[in-house]
Amino acid sequence: MPTEEELFAAVDSLLEDQPQLPPPAERARLREAAGITQARLAAALKSTTQTVKNWESGRSEPRPPRLQAYLRLLEGWAAKYPAHGATAAAPGPAAMSQPEVPVTFTGPAASEAAETESAAPVKAPAAPVAPQRPVRPAASPATSSRRPAAKKAARPAVDPRFPHGPLAVLDGDGSAYGTGGIVLDCPATTIPELVEWTLRESGLGAPKLNRYGKDSDPLVVLTAAAAVKLGLPERLEGHEERRSLRLPEDHPVVKQVGRAKWQLTQRGFGPWARIYRKAQGRERQCVQLAILSWDALDERSWPGVADMEPADIARVLGVYAERVITPRGSTAVSGLELMTALRPPTKPERDEETGNWVSAYNPGSLGTEPTDPAPPEATAEHPVVVNLGWKGGFLNEEAYQWVRDVDLLTDEECTLPYAVGLDLNTAFLAAAARLVVGLSAPDHFHTPKFNPKIPGSWLVDLSHIELDRRLPSPFTPDGERPTGPAWYQTHTVAYAAELGYDVHPIEAYLRRETGAYLDPWHDRLKTAYVDTLADLGVTRDLDDRQFLAAMERHQDVDPALAAVLAAIKATVKGGVGKLRERPQGRHYKEGERWPALQRPTWRPDIRAAVISKARVNMHRKLRNMATMTGLYPLAVLSDCVVYPSPGPSPLDFLPYAASGKPQPGGFRLGPTPGLAKLEGVQSMLWAVGLMEKGLNPARHIKGGDAVLDEGE
């Protein structure tokens, strides 16, 4: 039998090995007493603001080596700023007013939660027990305690079927970090066990976005350590294009999935893997995995997210899931999936003869069957084009890439000191608002009378229209005047008529069934964009000067929400691009059908309609600006335009009325889609230098002089 001294010695060694932190409220008190912000502390510890916030609320605990550094700092502060009238273990009323445990459970979970020490990470029960109050993503840190919090609309109650939110980020220690700061214990050591745990015990998932849609499948994001623990390689290597990388069929994990009677989709086990069984009744059995170390989160769409702590990754993806959709792949894939989730192709309908419920077409949707495009709407490799031997040309509705001829610059313009770039907020999203598109297959017409209300493709000669050469042509992406008959989308032809010119189509492919298919997609993404900007301090009530100042610092307010904003913008552009996804892989042969053609959402005509309307909207603003101010652009690239300016701010050249309000019709500053923000400022000499080299200043307005020796 061990002696009492031996036992005490063993316990003392454990105490020495495990540093004891003060309670969360005391940590916050000490930091505030030292006058240090959460952001500054996070920078010192090479962490994130949200992670520090989690430490001070008891949602999570620091791990070595940050644990020892954090403890040393707290001990130093405690010596300088001892608690007055209370011990460190007894926080004052202000601290007590903020709950240390973010989730309250009923039933068996209540006793389990009560036994958990406040200084330990919050571990939610394995069974999906419904919480008493909604589990919400952690609030973004405020930049100033004096600034009033923005009023938020009440969030919907948590679906009792999914009490722990839409997703979790799994680390190598078996901790699954969910939204709202919760941490679940995941005992899985194999992929099949992880799938079973996710579906049976985790309480993860999200309700459908439309009454006729489907619930979102739960998403589990794997860190590199979690991937290795589950038998996956840390990196996915191969000789194919990055997007097509996947595990080989004979990999042990793929075999495990098959032996457990689970299936993989045709895309196999790649960075975004879907593992499923056929649904039993109404219950879906599908889990999506995203492997961080396999580049599941592209840096361009999710800047900095893959390098964040698991809790912060869960926060970023959770906010995106709440405001947009549970990620289902790249932001482009999620943008396309959002269209279908908001406009499901079918709805239940009772059969009048049998009385049974059957699946019927949902009006306003694209249906369940793919539709071949008209030949001019397709791409050169499309089977419709190859099989017909089509030689009649194609739609060329693309965004602007235009630079004004240097010879057209005036002496007055060249003497202006600055070139100022304006960027339109989510221009494609603004163009999708109230956009009527075709819902049915195209019909062919010869010498039709033009009708601006009918979506379709028109063969018409617009080469006779001569406009000011200091502006790009509204009819071509490169801004050059058309040279003869060409195919145009309805909005482009309608703009020619708006300018006062007669249009006489030679032929057309038009659609009889039409609708504003993208309206709910536009509305949801617009709300997500505006709300996220507001969380970053850019609200609608700011005047133009305040707006420019807020935009200048918004990226630094909260890196997590800044990443959400970037993902929302990428969702818009990527979703529109997916409507005309080209074949992938070096083994493709022209004329073969590729997988994307099997989707009802492979609709190049809808993509053309969005881009056509966006380009026409841009030209209309350019023309109005010239009328109101006499200023002409130096260059345009998609949704960015560069103007010569007497000062370094858009306020120096944008048109304002005597009352100080922006003039309608031109570019206006603001946080909503279609309004403008500052893209960058350079010298006029810099811009002219690029133009003389054949480069586009709008592409490089952010980069500065470093691009002068680079190509496009």
XYZ file of C-alpha atoms in Angstrom:
712
model
C 0.000 0.000 0.000
C 1.354 3.484 -0.874
C 1.942 5.869 2.004
C 0.105 9.159 2.386
C 3.304 11.060 1.580
C 3.743 9.115 -1.675
C 0.170 9.874 -2.781
C 0.525 13.572 -1.983
C 3.802 13.683 -3.913
C 2.127 12.102 -6.935
C -0.764 14.571 -6.764
C 1.655 17.492 -6.400
C 3.475 16.393 -9.538
C 0.173 16.367 -11.431
C -0.543 19.885 -10.248
C 2.866 20.986 -11.418
C 2.321 19.367 -14.845
C -1.090 20.955 -15.431
C -1.039 24.761 -14.974
C -4.225 26.052 -13.367
C -5.783 29.075 -15.040
C -8.044 31.473 -13.156
C -11.766 31.334 -13.993
C -12.801 32.884 -17.331
C -14.310 36.026 -15.787
C -11.066 36.721 -13.906
C -9.075 36.377 -17.120
C -11.207 39.072 -18.717
C -10.930 41.300 -15.620
C -7.155 41.084 -15.583
C -6.864 41.898 -19.282
C -9.199 44.883 -18.974
C -7.345 46.102 -15.875
C -4.138 46.066 -17.918
C -5.846 48.064 -20.672
C -5.163 45.407 -23.330
C -7.723 44.629 -26.039
C -8.639 41.091 -27.024
C -7.200 41.738 -30.488
C -3.833 42.844 -29.060
C -3.676 39.830 -26.754
C -4.513 37.535 -29.663
C -1.719 39.053 -31.741
C 0.793 38.572 -28.902
C -0.160 34.905 -28.519
C -0.256 34.316 -32.307
C -3.941 33.440 -32.082
C -7.248 35.055 -33.100
C -9.542 37.519 -31.370
C -12.360 34.991 -31.306
C -10.136 32.406 -29.627
C -9.323 34.867 -26.823
C -13.015 35.649 -26.552
C -13.715 31.916 -26.160
C -11.093 31.645 -23.391
C -12.686 34.521 -21.505
C -16.195 33.088 -21.806
C -15.257 29.519 -20.890
C -16.157 28.106 -24.291
C -12.666 26.719 -24.858
C -9.266 26.497 -23.177
C -5.765 27.328 -24.443
C -3.456 24.453 -25.244
C 0.338 24.251 -25.043
C 2.443 26.182 -25.850
C -0.088 29.058 -25.628
C -1.321 27.713 -22.282
C 1.994 28.339 -20.490
C 2.453 31.763 -22.105
C -1.115 32.802 -21.256
C -0.735 31.617 -17.652
C 2.505 33.540 -17.242
C 0.828 36.691 -18.521
C -2.175 36.282 -16.210
C 0.061 35.699 -13.190
C 1.951 38.911 -13.969
C -1.275 40.869 -14.298
C -2.669 39.323 -11.095
C 0.363 40.616 -9.181
C -0.142 44.117 -10.592
C -3.935 44.258 -10.445
C -5.248 42.206 -7.490
C -9.001 41.884 -7.172
C -10.526 44.418 -4.759
C -13.121 43.164 -2.352
C -13.322 39.760 -3.958
C -11.095 36.789 -4.621
C -10.083 35.845 -8.101
C -12.377 32.849 -7.900
C -15.407 35.004 -7.149
C -16.101 37.266 -10.126
C -18.101 40.422 -9.588
C -21.647 41.074 -10.780
C -20.530 42.275 -14.219
C -18.646 39.078 -14.850
C -21.427 36.911 -13.441
C -23.889 38.473 -15.854
C -22.169 36.704 -18.738
C -22.766 32.921 -18.650
C -19.640 30.839 -18.831
C -21.462 27.911 -20.445
C -23.068 28.921 -23.773
C -25.525 26.004 -23.937
C -28.064 24.899 -21.347
C -29.362 21.338 -21.624
C -32.426 19.652 -20.253
C -32.877 16.095 -19.031
C -29.751 13.960 -18.554
C -27.588 16.726 -19.999
C -28.415 19.049 -17.097
C -26.612 16.972 -14.490
C -23.727 16.338 -16.874
C -23.297 20.060 -17.528
C -23.534 20.852 -13.822
C -20.619 18.536 -13.094
C -18.396 20.256 -15.689
C -15.971 22.786 -14.215
C -16.307 26.291 -15.587
C -12.642 26.365 -16.593
C -12.977 23.308 -18.877
C -14.105 23.355 -22.519
C -17.862 23.050 -22.903
C -18.579 19.474 -23.902
C -22.064 18.898 -25.270
C -23.684 15.502 -24.706
C -23.268 12.871 -27.382
C -27.019 12.418 -27.831
C -28.799 15.186 -29.781
C -30.688 16.665 -26.840
C -32.553 19.892 -27.664
C -31.154 22.998 -25.955
C -33.411 25.353 -24.031
C -32.318 28.336 -26.089
C -30.889 28.695 -29.598
C -27.252 27.803 -30.158
C -25.832 30.817 -31.979
C -22.497 31.622 -33.612
C -20.252 33.602 -31.284
C -20.725 37.346 -31.554
C -18.084 39.352 -33.362
C -15.806 41.417 -31.150
C -16.739 45.076 -31.007
C -14.173 47.621 -32.074
C -15.179 50.059 -29.364
C -17.152 49.629 -26.159
C -18.735 53.024 -26.769
C -20.249 52.050 -30.097
C -23.856 50.840 -29.717
C -24.467 47.345 -30.953
C -26.303 47.126 -34.259
C -29.891 45.996 -33.900
C -30.400 42.503 -35.274
C -33.542 40.766 -36.369
C -34.507 37.863 -34.146
C -33.011 34.624 -35.356
C -35.290 31.652 -35.960
C -35.493 29.035 -33.237
C -33.092 26.129 -33.507
C -34.635 23.104 -35.206
C -34.952 20.442 -32.468
C -33.704 17.835 -34.957
C -30.399 19.685 -35.306
C -29.656 21.160 -31.869
C -25.915 21.495 -32.489
C -26.026 23.421 -35.718
C -25.154 22.610 -39.321
C -21.511 21.571 -39.003
C -18.505 20.791 -36.842
C -14.729 20.992 -37.204
C -12.992 17.857 -35.911
C -9.470 17.989 -34.505
C -7.034 15.170 -33.835
C -8.060 14.858 -30.173
C -11.655 13.888 -30.930
C -13.118 17.321 -30.180
C -15.710 18.486 -32.718
C -16.081 22.271 -32.588
C -19.565 23.421 -33.550
C -21.256 26.774 -33.927
C -22.004 28.917 -30.905
C -18.872 27.706 -29.099
C -20.063 24.178 -28.335
C -17.613 21.274 -28.385
C -18.789 17.719 -28.980
C -16.919 14.537 -28.045
C -16.405 12.410 -31.156
C -15.095 8.896 -30.384
C -14.748 7.858 -34.051
C -11.429 6.400 -35.198
C -12.498 5.445 -38.747
C -14.463 7.199 -41.470
C -17.458 4.794 -41.228
C -17.572 5.371 -37.451
C -17.463 9.113 -38.044
C -20.387 8.894 -40.471
C -22.429 6.819 -38.024
C -21.660 9.210 -35.157
C -22.567 12.230 -37.264
C -25.950 10.826 -38.272
C -26.916 9.079 -35.028
C -25.401 11.108 -32.189
C -24.000 14.488 -33.213
C -27.252 16.434 -33.657
C -25.756 18.174 -36.701
C -27.689 19.332 -39.753
C -29.790 22.226 -40.979
C -33.444 22.583 -42.001
C -34.487 23.120 -45.610
C -34.581 26.633 -47.062
C -37.828 26.071 -48.953
C -40.932 24.191 -47.874
C -40.521 21.841 -50.846
C -36.766 21.408 -50.461
C -34.522 19.050 -48.518
C -32.708 19.435 -45.214
C -29.004 20.197 -45.512
C -26.779 17.222 -44.817
C -24.419 17.612 -41.841
C -20.901 18.780 -42.649
C -17.821 17.598 -40.759
C -14.601 19.486 -41.489
C -11.418 17.524 -40.801
C -8.198 19.166 -39.689
C -4.940 17.606 -40.882
C -4.540 15.807 -37.544
C -8.091 14.461 -37.674
C -7.610 13.242 -41.238
C -4.470 11.302 -40.284
C -6.170 9.843 -37.204
C -9.003 8.548 -39.411
C -6.586 6.844 -41.804
C -6.437 9.504 -44.512
C -3.217 10.929 -45.947
C -2.357 14.387 -44.659
C -1.942 15.638 -48.236
C -3.668 14.425 -51.381
C -1.054 14.101 -54.095
C -1.340 13.158 -57.745
C -0.694 14.189 -61.299
C -4.228 15.258 -62.226
C -5.647 18.760 -61.903
C -6.073 19.757 -58.259
C -9.861 19.874 -58.500
C -10.047 16.233 -59.677
C -7.730 14.730 -57.055
C -9.216 11.884 -55.064
C -8.226 8.715 -53.212
C -7.673 5.676 -55.451
C -10.341 2.982 -55.389
C -7.994 0.556 -53.613
C -7.196 2.917 -50.728
C -7.955 1.306 -47.324
C -10.391 4.078 -46.346
C -12.372 3.697 -49.581
C -12.548 -0.051 -48.929
C -13.679 0.598 -45.335
C -16.530 2.755 -46.607
C -17.635 0.041 -49.012
C -17.448 -2.758 -46.427
C -19.647 -0.691 -44.085
C -22.306 -0.527 -46.865
C -21.789 3.187 -47.429
C -21.359 4.736 -50.872
C -19.364 7.590 -52.374
C -20.696 9.843 -55.109
C -19.174 9.653 -58.599
C -16.622 12.314 -57.629
C -15.068 9.798 -55.228
C -13.201 10.614 -52.014
C -11.731 14.055 -52.662
C -11.394 17.302 -50.699
C -15.205 17.432 -50.503
C -16.542 13.891 -50.072
C -20.185 12.866 -49.795
C -20.849 9.520 -48.091
C -24.385 8.172 -48.209
C -26.837 5.291 -48.201
C -30.142 5.272 -49.990
C -32.768 7.136 -47.975
C -35.035 5.108 -45.728
C -38.471 6.649 -46.154
C -38.088 10.385 -45.650
C -34.867 10.094 -43.669
C -31.758 11.063 -45.637
C -28.539 9.265 -44.794
C -25.758 11.458 -46.080
C -22.732 13.144 -44.519
C -20.360 15.577 -46.191
C -16.707 15.769 -45.296
C -14.301 18.601 -46.052
C -10.568 17.926 -45.580
C -8.691 21.137 -44.812
C -5.214 19.860 -45.661
C -6.521 18.791 -49.101
C -7.333 22.435 -49.885
C -11.075 22.075 -49.369
C -11.243 25.761 -48.434
C -9.693 27.663 -51.335
C -7.631 30.609 -50.113
C -9.169 32.912 -52.743
C -12.699 32.282 -51.496
C -11.938 31.675 -47.805
C -8.910 33.908 -47.080
C -7.004 32.763 -44.019
C -9.678 30.335 -42.823
C -7.766 27.076 -43.288
C -5.052 28.341 -40.908
C -7.456 29.345 -38.135
C -8.094 27.401 -34.936
C -10.902 24.788 -35.218
C -13.323 26.882 -33.140
C -12.760 29.886 -35.394
C -13.176 27.806 -38.553
C -16.479 26.553 -37.146
C -17.534 30.126 -36.512
C -16.728 31.266 -40.058
C -18.448 28.318 -41.728
C -21.336 28.497 -39.269
C -22.096 32.148 -40.052
C -21.909 31.340 -43.773
C -24.228 28.352 -43.287
C -26.727 30.455 -41.339
C -26.770 33.303 -43.844
C -26.184 31.461 -47.131
C -26.151 27.643 -47.075
C -24.195 24.835 -45.460
C -21.085 24.632 -47.673
C -21.366 21.780 -50.175
C -18.061 22.165 -51.965
C -16.390 25.213 -53.437
C -18.199 28.530 -53.099
C -19.161 28.116 -56.775
C -20.811 24.768 -56.028
C -22.538 26.245 -52.984
C -23.806 29.161 -55.095
C -25.345 26.769 -57.592
C -26.765 24.499 -54.889
C -28.343 27.537 -53.247
C -30.367 28.186 -56.412
C -31.861 24.701 -56.273
C -32.365 24.790 -52.496
C -34.428 27.979 -52.831
C -36.248 26.854 -56.011
C -36.724 23.077 -55.597
C -37.626 21.388 -58.889
C -40.583 19.429 -57.517
C -43.351 19.650 -54.961
C -45.791 17.082 -53.551
C -49.178 17.031 -55.227
C -52.195 14.767 -54.687
C -53.150 12.614 -57.651
C -56.839 13.230 -58.390
C -57.427 9.672 -59.600
C -55.641 7.643 -56.919
C -55.605 10.145 -54.067
C -51.904 9.420 -53.530
C -49.236 12.081 -53.165
C -46.942 12.296 -56.172
C -43.971 14.435 -57.157
C -45.005 17.295 -59.455
C -43.249 20.204 -61.154
C -42.726 23.209 -58.905
C -43.708 26.339 -60.892
C -40.879 28.860 -61.231
C -38.143 26.236 -61.004
C -36.000 24.682 -63.722
C -37.534 21.234 -63.253
C -35.683 17.946 -62.936
C -34.575 17.344 -66.517
C -31.619 19.049 -68.198
C -32.381 21.211 -71.219
C -30.100 21.533 -74.209
C -29.292 25.132 -75.106
C -29.820 26.766 -78.469
C -26.676 26.348 -80.636
C -25.548 29.990 -80.261
C -25.930 29.734 -76.458
C -23.718 26.633 -76.200
C -19.945 26.280 -76.236
C -17.892 25.099 -79.202
C -17.385 21.601 -77.727
C -21.060 21.039 -76.840
C -22.753 18.035 -78.533
C -25.491 20.298 -79.942
C -22.862 22.349 -81.759
C -20.685 19.434 -82.871
C -23.581 17.234 -84.055
C -25.223 20.066 -86.019
C -21.965 21.293 -87.452
C -23.046 24.734 -86.258
C -21.136 27.603 -87.879
C -23.493 30.437 -87.011
C -21.516 32.014 -84.166
C -22.085 32.206 -80.418
C -23.246 34.590 -77.743
C -20.344 36.638 -76.462
C -21.964 38.084 -73.356
C -19.007 38.566 -71.052
C -17.934 41.219 -68.563
C -15.974 44.258 -69.718
C -12.221 44.167 -70.319
C -11.678 47.548 -71.931
C -8.985 50.231 -71.924
C -9.450 53.595 -73.603
C -7.142 54.390 -76.506
C -4.326 56.555 -75.151
C -4.703 58.856 -78.174
C -8.181 59.770 -76.888
C -6.851 61.187 -73.610
C -7.119 64.971 -73.426
C -4.455 67.311 -72.088
C -6.829 68.296 -69.305
C -7.231 64.677 -68.237
C -3.487 64.051 -68.310
C -2.871 66.976 -65.968
C -5.186 65.543 -63.310
C -3.048 64.087 -60.509
C -4.955 60.930 -59.621
C -6.525 57.792 -61.069
C -9.301 56.506 -58.785
C -10.840 53.055 -59.075
C -14.469 52.376 -58.179
C -15.749 48.846 -57.660
C -19.426 47.934 -57.815
C -20.545 45.722 -54.936
C -21.487 42.260 -56.229
C -22.488 43.601 -59.652
C -23.709 40.192 -60.869
C -25.929 39.887 -57.802
C -27.432 43.316 -58.469
C -28.097 42.246 -62.066
C -29.933 39.126 -60.863
C -32.605 41.210 -59.116
C -35.983 40.888 -60.858
C -34.260 39.238 -63.821
C -36.730 37.353 -66.016
C -35.149 34.249 -67.559
C -36.390 31.359 -69.645
C -37.650 28.251 -67.867
C -38.374 26.051 -70.901
C -36.499 24.818 -73.953
C -35.753 27.372 -76.700
C -37.837 27.751 -79.859
C -36.358 28.970 -83.151
C -37.798 32.021 -84.966
C -36.886 33.738 -88.248
C -37.101 37.554 -88.655
C -38.979 37.995 -85.365
C -40.084 41.363 -84.077
C -37.934 42.317 -81.103
C -39.654 42.188 -77.731
C -37.559 43.329 -74.735
C -39.731 41.285 -72.360
C -38.872 37.907 -73.891
C -35.611 36.313 -72.694
C -33.537 34.683 -75.370
C -30.801 35.077 -77.974
C -31.148 37.377 -80.989
C -29.092 37.560 -84.181
C -29.002 41.259 -85.028
C -26.673 43.741 -86.704
C -25.668 46.558 -84.317
C -22.555 47.615 -86.245
C -24.256 50.783 -87.518
C -24.508 52.200 -83.996
C -21.732 54.733 -83.446
C -21.124 55.952 -79.900
C -18.532 58.142 -78.194
C -15.173 56.369 -78.493
C -14.217 57.584 -75.013
C -16.734 55.049 -73.723
C -16.659 51.296 -74.355
C -19.268 49.898 -76.721
C -22.110 48.427 -74.665
C -22.413 45.518 -77.105
C -19.018 43.809 -76.796
C -16.837 42.731 -73.850
C -13.724 44.379 -75.276
C -15.637 47.615 -75.828
C -14.965 47.643 -79.578
C -17.713 48.531 -82.046
C -19.402 45.443 -83.592
C -18.350 44.665 -87.163
C -21.497 42.885 -88.355
C -24.417 40.662 -87.301
C -23.871 38.843 -84.011
C -25.824 37.016 -81.327
C -26.904 39.055 -78.295
C -28.931 38.394 -75.189
C -32.226 40.270 -74.802
C -30.846 42.939 -72.425
C -28.102 43.948 -74.849
C -30.542 44.388 -77.749
C -33.013 46.202 -75.487
C -30.271 48.688 -74.550
C -29.675 49.465 -78.224
C -33.383 50.261 -78.508
C -33.167 52.339 -75.312
C -30.436 54.420 -76.964
C -32.892 55.214 -79.765
C -31.748 52.844 -82.501
C -33.917 50.543 -84.601
C -33.166 46.856 -84.183
C -34.272 44.249 -86.706
C -33.414 40.698 -85.620
C -32.552 38.216 -88.345
C -33.423 35.188 -86.215
C -33.816 34.307 -82.557
C -34.024 31.475 -80.042
C -36.659 32.406 -77.473
C -38.334 30.717 -74.507
C -42.082 30.737 -74.007
C -42.091 29.932 -70.269
C -40.373 32.592 -68.209
C -39.941 33.628 -64.594
C -37.717 35.436 -62.091
C -35.897 32.221 -61.184
C -33.012 33.966 -59.395
C -35.088 36.280 -57.190
C -34.892 34.238 -53.948
C -31.194 33.581 -54.623
C -30.621 37.308 -55.010
C -32.612 38.176 -51.897
C -30.810 35.709 -49.635
C -27.324 36.615 -50.824
C -28.051 40.334 -50.705
C -29.210 40.037 -47.090
C -26.138 37.951 -46.227
C -23.809 40.500 -47.851
C -25.416 43.558 -46.246
C -25.694 41.955 -42.781
C -22.067 40.812 -42.813
C -20.856 44.248 -43.881
C -22.956 45.762 -41.086
C -21.291 43.424 -38.565
C -17.989 44.817 -39.812
C -19.133 48.379 -39.113
C -20.314 49.307 -42.630
C -23.985 50.138 -42.215
C -26.561 51.753 -44.479
C -26.973 54.836 -42.287
C -23.433 56.127 -42.922
C -22.905 59.157 -45.126
C -20.440 58.826 -48.004
C -17.439 60.083 -46.063
C -18.190 57.781 -43.139
C -18.777 54.893 -45.567
C -15.342 55.316 -47.153
C -13.701 55.422 -43.717
C -15.584 52.320 -42.553
C -14.642 50.403 -45.716
C -10.994 51.300 -45.216
C -10.882 49.529 -41.855
C -13.605 46.877 -42.154
C -11.159 44.067 -43.009
C -9.408 44.537 -39.659
C -12.516 44.620 -37.462
C -12.993 40.853 -37.428
C -10.931 38.577 -39.729
C -13.479 35.776 -39.363
C -16.385 37.877 -40.625
C -14.152 39.407 -43.299
C -13.602 35.854 -44.542
C -17.366 35.267 -44.554
C -17.802 38.397 -46.657
C -15.192 37.183 -49.155
C -16.944 33.806 -49.358
C -20.312 35.463 -50.035
C -18.833 37.467 -52.911
C -17.178 34.338 -54.300
C -20.498 32.493 -54.031
C -22.146 35.066 -56.293
C -19.493 35.008 -59.022
C -18.903 31.278 -58.783
C -22.604 30.416 -58.844
C -23.141 32.456 -62.018
C -20.066 30.875 -63.590
C -21.283 27.347 -62.800
C -24.323 27.939 -65.018
C -21.959 27.342 -67.953
C -19.404 24.939 -66.502
C -16.975 23.727 -69.169
C -15.626 20.152 -69.445
C -12.707 19.340 -67.167
C -9.784 16.983 -67.499
C -7.316 16.344 -70.281
C -9.117 13.191 -71.470
C -12.242 15.020 -72.645
C -13.060 14.749 -76.370
C -15.016 17.420 -78.237
C -18.661 16.466 -78.760
C -18.919 14.216 -75.694
C -21.379 15.048 -72.961
C -19.692 16.027 -69.713
C -21.174 15.586 -66.196
C -22.322 19.188 -65.773
C -24.713 18.801 -68.732
C -26.809 16.403 -66.676
C -27.872 19.227 -64.357
C -31.034 21.264 -65.001
C -28.919 24.196 -63.786
C -26.530 23.967 -66.745
C -28.039 27.056 -68.291
C -25.608 29.243 -70.263
C -28.515 31.436 -71.357
C -29.204 32.434 -67.722
C -25.518 33.192 -67.200
C -25.569 35.331 -70.364
C -28.646 37.196 -69.106
C -26.944 38.085 -65.781
C -23.722 39.249 -67.428
C -25.521 41.141 -70.202
C -27.625 43.047 -67.698
C -24.573 43.794 -65.515
C -22.601 45.137 -68.491
C -25.528 47.242 -69.687
C -25.971 48.616 -66.154
C -22.287 49.565 -66.117
C -22.504 51.349 -69.498
C -25.618 53.254 -68.459
C -23.773 54.611 -65.406
C -20.715 55.479 -67.529
C -22.908 57.404 -69.973
C -24.749 59.231 -67.201
C -21.452 60.141 -65.532
C -20.196 61.649 -68.788
C -23.392 63.690 -69.110
C -23.365 64.926 -65.496
C -19.645 65.480 -64.930
C -17.932 65.458 -68.324
C -15.629 62.697 -67.048
C -14.837 59.605 -69.091
C -13.325 56.357 -67.767
C -9.753 55.294 -68.403
C -10.535 51.584 -68.162
C -13.171 49.077 -67.097
C -12.658 45.518 -65.881
C -15.865 43.647 -65.063
C -17.282 45.616 -62.098
C -14.316 47.988 -61.623
C -13.938 51.343 -63.405
C -11.021 53.804 -63.208
C -11.549 57.573 -63.556
C -9.109 60.484 -63.749
C -9.657 62.642 -60.680
C -8.531 65.982 -59.235
C -8.267 64.374 -55.790
C -7.535 60.978 -54.208
C -11.136 60.260 -53.213
C -14.312 59.384 -55.115
C -15.835 62.390 -53.349
C -13.639 64.566 -55.575
C -15.428 63.623 -58.808
C -18.745 61.865 -58.129
C -21.815 64.007 -58.906
C -23.727 65.496 -55.965
C -26.734 67.796 -55.910
C -26.677 71.183 -54.168
C -28.318 69.484 -51.187
C -25.311 67.195 -50.867
C -27.202 64.102 -51.965
C -25.759 61.873 -54.722
C -27.166 62.485 -58.188
C -29.255 59.536 -59.417
C -28.098 57.664 -62.491
C -24.347 57.801 -61.899
C -22.097 55.887 -59.537
C -23.143 56.123 -55.910
C -21.256 55.015 -52.811
C -22.867 52.563 -50.426
C -22.865 49.049 -48.943
C -25.629 47.407 -50.997
C -25.249 45.418 -54.235
C -24.881 47.687 -57.267
C -23.530 50.642 -55.288
C -19.837 51.510 -55.407
C -16.854 51.443 -53.080
C -13.281 52.626 -53.460
C -11.111 50.016 -55.174
C -7.803 51.866 -55.155
C -5.966 55.118 -55.858
C -2.821 55.660 -57.934
C -1.266 58.547 -59.805
C -2.533 59.506 -63.243
C 1.020 59.063 -64.509
C 0.926 55.467 -63.274
C -2.363 54.788 -65.101
C -1.171 56.297 -68.382
C 2.021 54.253 -68.148
C -0.015 51.052 -67.929
C -2.298 52.097 -70.778
C 0.696 52.741 -73.029
C 1.920 49.217 -72.299
C -1.480 47.771 -73.233
C -2.297 46.890 -69.626
C -5.561 47.541 -67.839
C -5.318 49.978 -64.875
C -8.564 48.576 -63.462
C -6.868 45.205 -63.002
C -3.942 46.681 -61.092
C -5.387 49.735 -59.309
C -4.797 48.028 -55.930
C -1.298 46.819 -56.702
C 0.620 49.983 -57.508
C 3.858 50.410 -59.416
C 5.004 46.811 -58.983
C 2.895 45.744 -61.964
C 4.442 48.103 -64.503
C 6.781 45.399 -65.786
C 4.245 42.582 -65.626
C 1.922 41.271 -68.298
C -1.820 40.905 -67.995
